Amino acid sequence: EYGIEPAAAAVAVAGPAAGGAAAAAEEKTEFDVVLTEAGANKLKVVKAVKEACGLGLKDAKDLVDGAPSTIKEGVAKAEAENLKKLIEAEGAKVELK
C-alpha cells in the first residue's frame, strides 16, 4: 500500500550495524597486558613485573608463576606497549588484548 518492502529495510539496518562494530574494533583505546610465558629467566621477569606494576615481590612472583596471567588491565596503548617491551626484554612473552 505504501510502497515499502520489508526485505530492503532489513538490509539497510544490517549495513550500518556491521560498520559500527568494525569501527569500534579499530578504535580500541584500553588494553590488557597479559603475560603468556615467563621464559627461561624468571627472576628477571619477576623483577620487571614488580617494578612496572608497583607490586610486592611475592605478588609479582605469583603473577609470573601463574602464567598466563593478566599483569595490568585497562591501560592506554602507549603504556601497554611500553610495559610489553620492558617485560619482553627480560625474555618473557607478552600479549596485548
PDB file of N, CA and C in Angstrom, residues 17-50:
ATOM      1  N   ALA A  17      25.151  -1.436  11.166  1.00  0.00           N
ATOM      2  CA  ALA A  17      25.496  -2.151  12.395  1.00  0.00           C
ATOM      3  C   ALA A  17      26.845  -2.833  12.240  1.00  0.00           C
ATOM      4  N   ALA A  18      27.083  -3.456  11.099  1.00  0.00           N
ATOM      5  CA  ALA A  18      28.357  -4.127  10.861  1.00  0.00           C
ATOM      6  C   ALA A  18      29.484  -3.103  10.773  1.00  0.00           C
ATOM      7  N   GLY A  19      29.246  -1.987  10.119  1.00  0.00           N
ATOM      8  CA  GLY A  19      30.257  -0.943  10.004  1.00  0.00           C
ATOM      9  C   GLY A  19      30.597  -0.337  11.350  1.00  0.00           C
ATOM     10  N   GLY A  20      29.608  -0.166  12.204  1.00  0.00           N
ATOM     11  CA  GLY A  20      29.831   0.384  13.535  1.00  0.00           C
ATOM     12  C   GLY A  20      30.677  -0.538  14.386  1.00  0.00           C
ATOM     13  N   ALA A  21      30.463  -1.841  14.251  1.00  0.00           N
ATOM     14  CA  ALA A  21      31.241  -2.811  15.020  1.00  0.00           C
ATOM     15  C   ALA A  21      32.699  -2.798  14.568  1.00  0.00           C
ATOM     16  N   ALA A  22      32.931  -2.690  13.272  1.00  0.00           N
ATOM     17  CA  ALA A  22      34.299  -2.657  12.757  1.00  0.00           C
ATOM     18  C   ALA A  22      35.015  -1.389  13.224  1.00  0.00           C
ATOM     19  N   ALA A  23      34.322  -0.272  13.230  1.00  0.00           N
ATOM     20  CA  ALA A  23      34.923   0.981  13.675  1.00  0.00           C
ATOM     21  C   ALA A  23      35.268   0.911  15.159  1.00  0.00           C
ATOM     22  N   ALA A  24      34.415   0.283  15.943  1.00  0.00           N
ATOM     23  CA  ALA A  24      34.675   0.162  17.375  1.00  0.00           C
ATOM     24  C   ALA A  24      35.909  -0.699  17.622  1.00  0.00           C
ATOM     25  N   ALA A  25      36.107  -1.736  16.827  1.00  0.00           N
ATOM     26  CA  ALA A  25      37.265  -2.603  16.999  1.00  0.00           C
ATOM     27  C   ALA A  25      38.556  -1.861  16.657  1.00  0.00           C
ATOM     28  N   GLU A  26      38.523  -0.986  15.670  1.00  0.00           N
ATOM     29  CA  GLU A  26      39.712  -0.239  15.271  1.00  0.00           C
ATOM     30  C   GLU A  26      40.087   0.830  16.290  1.00  0.00           C
ATOM     31  N   GLU A  27      39.123   1.332  17.023  1.00  0.00           N
ATOM     32  CA  GLU A  27      39.360   2.452  17.924  1.00  0.00           C
ATOM     33  C   GLU A  27      39.571   2.018  19.371  1.00  0.00           C
ATOM     34  N   LYS A  28      40.079   0.825  19.590  1.00  0.00           N
ATOM     35  CA  LYS A  28      40.298   0.335  20.942  1.00  0.00           C
ATOM     36  C   LYS A  28      41.348   1.206  21.627  1.00  0.00           C
ATOM     37  N   THR A  29      41.020   1.706  22.810  1.00  0.00           N
ATOM     38  CA  THR A  29      41.932   2.612  23.499  1.00  0.00           C
ATOM     39  C   THR A  29      42.486   2.018  24.786  1.00  0.00           C
ATOM     40  N   GLU A  30      41.862   0.978  25.308  1.00  0.00           N
ATOM     41  CA  GLU A  30      42.336   0.352  26.536  1.00  0.00           C
ATOM     42  C   GLU A  30      42.733  -1.090  26.258  1.00  0.00           C
ATOM     43  N   PHE A  31      43.846  -1.488  26.835  1.00  0.00           N
ATOM     44  CA  PHE A  31      44.377  -2.818  26.592  1.00  0.00           C
ATOM     45  C   PHE A  31      44.678  -3.518  27.909  1.00  0.00           C
ATOM     46  N   ASP A  32      44.634  -4.848  27.866  1.00  0.00           N
ATOM     47  CA  ASP A  32      45.070  -5.671  28.984  1.00  0.00           C
ATOM     48  C   ASP A  32      46.433  -6.234  28.604  1.00  0.00           C
ATOM     49  N   VAL A  33      47.385  -6.158  29.517  1.00  0.00           N
ATOM     50  CA  VAL A  33      48.718  -6.702  29.288  1.00  0.00           C
ATOM     51  C   VAL A  33      48.748  -8.082  29.933  1.00  0.00           C
ATOM     52  N   VAL A  34      48.940  -9.115  29.095  1.00  0.00           N
ATOM     53  CA  VAL A  34      48.864 -10.495  29.566  1.00  0.00           C
ATOM     54  C   VAL A  34      50.216 -11.174  29.385  1.00  0.00           C
ATOM     55  N   LEU A  35      50.758 -11.706  30.477  1.00  0.00           N
ATOM     56  CA  LEU A  35      51.990 -12.486  30.433  1.00  0.00           C
ATOM     57  C   LEU A  35      51.616 -13.901  30.027  1.00  0.00           C
ATOM     58  N   THR A  36      52.069 -14.346  28.856  1.00  0.00           N
ATOM     59  CA  THR A  36      51.699 -15.676  28.377  1.00  0.00           C
ATOM     60  C   THR A  36      52.727 -16.732  28.760  1.00  0.00           C
ATOM     61  N   GLU A  37      53.988 -16.319  28.870  1.00  0.00           N
ATOM     62  CA  GLU A  37      55.047 -17.264  29.215  1.00  0.00           C
ATOM     63  C   GLU A  37      56.189 -16.506  29.887  1.00  0.00           C
ATOM     64  N   ALA A  38      56.698 -17.057  30.984  1.00  0.00           N
ATOM     65  CA  ALA A  38      57.740 -16.368  31.743  1.00  0.00           C
ATOM     66  C   ALA A  38      59.109 -16.446  31.076  1.00  0.00           C
ATOM     67  N   GLY A  39      59.363 -17.486  30.309  1.00  0.00           N
ATOM     68  CA  GLY A  39      60.662 -17.625  29.666  1.00  0.00           C
ATOM     69  C   GLY A  39      61.674 -18.300  30.576  1.00  0.00           C
ATOM     70  N   ALA A  40      62.922 -18.298  30.154  1.00  0.00           N
ATOM     71  CA  ALA A  40      63.974 -19.021  30.859  1.00  0.00           C
ATOM     72  C   ALA A  40      64.443 -18.305  32.125  1.00  0.00           C
ATOM     73  N   ASN A  41      64.429 -16.980  32.129  1.00  0.00           N
ATOM     74  CA  ASN A  41      64.966 -16.226  33.256  1.00  0.00           C
ATOM     75  C   ASN A  41      63.830 -15.607  34.078  1.00  0.00           C
ATOM     76  N   LYS A  42      63.183 -16.437  34.893  1.00  0.00           N
ATOM     77  CA  LYS A  42      62.019 -15.983  35.665  1.00  0.00           C
ATOM     78  C   LYS A  42      62.358 -14.864  36.640  1.00  0.00           C
ATOM     79  N   LEU A  43      63.528 -14.911  37.240  1.00  0.00           N
ATOM     80  CA  LEU A  43      63.889 -13.915  38.245  1.00  0.00           C
ATOM     81  C   LEU A  43      63.874 -12.502  37.658  1.00  0.00           C
ATOM     82  N   LYS A  44      64.460 -12.329  36.476  1.00  0.00           N
ATOM     83  CA  LYS A  44      64.465 -11.007  35.838  1.00  0.00           C
ATOM     84  C   LYS A  44      63.052 -10.578  35.459  1.00  0.00           C
ATOM     85  N   VAL A  45      62.228 -11.533  35.026  1.00  0.00           N
ATOM     86  CA  VAL A  45      60.843 -11.217  34.664  1.00  0.00           C
ATOM     87  C   VAL A  45      60.073 -10.785  35.905  1.00  0.00           C
ATOM     88  N   VAL A  46      60.278 -11.490  37.025  1.00  0.00           N
ATOM     89  CA  VAL A  46      59.611 -11.129  38.287  1.00  0.00           C
ATOM     90  C   VAL A  46      60.004  -9.709  38.688  1.00  0.00           C
ATOM     91  N   LYS A  47      61.293  -9.388  38.589  1.00  0.00           N
ATOM     92  CA  LYS A  47      61.757  -8.042  38.941  1.00  0.00           C
ATOM     93  C   LYS A  47      61.133  -6.985  38.031  1.00  0.00           C
ATOM     94  N   ALA A  48      61.052  -7.276  36.732  1.00  0.00           N
ATOM     95  CA  ALA A  48      60.465  -6.318  35.788  1.00  0.00           C
ATOM     96  C   ALA A  48      58.984  -6.092  36.086  1.00  0.00           C
ATOM     97  N   VAL A  49      58.249  -7.169  36.367  1.00  0.00           N
ATOM     98  CA  VAL A  49      56.824  -7.056  36.691  1.00  0.00           C
ATOM     99  C   VAL A  49      56.651  -6.287  37.994  1.00  0.00           C
ATOM    100  N   LYS A  50      57.499  -6.582  38.975  1.00  0.00           N
ATOM    101  CA  LYS A  50      57.438  -5.913  40.282  1.00  0.00           C
ATOM    102  C   LYS A  50      57.612  -4.402  40.122  1.00  0.00           C
TER     103      LYS A  50
END
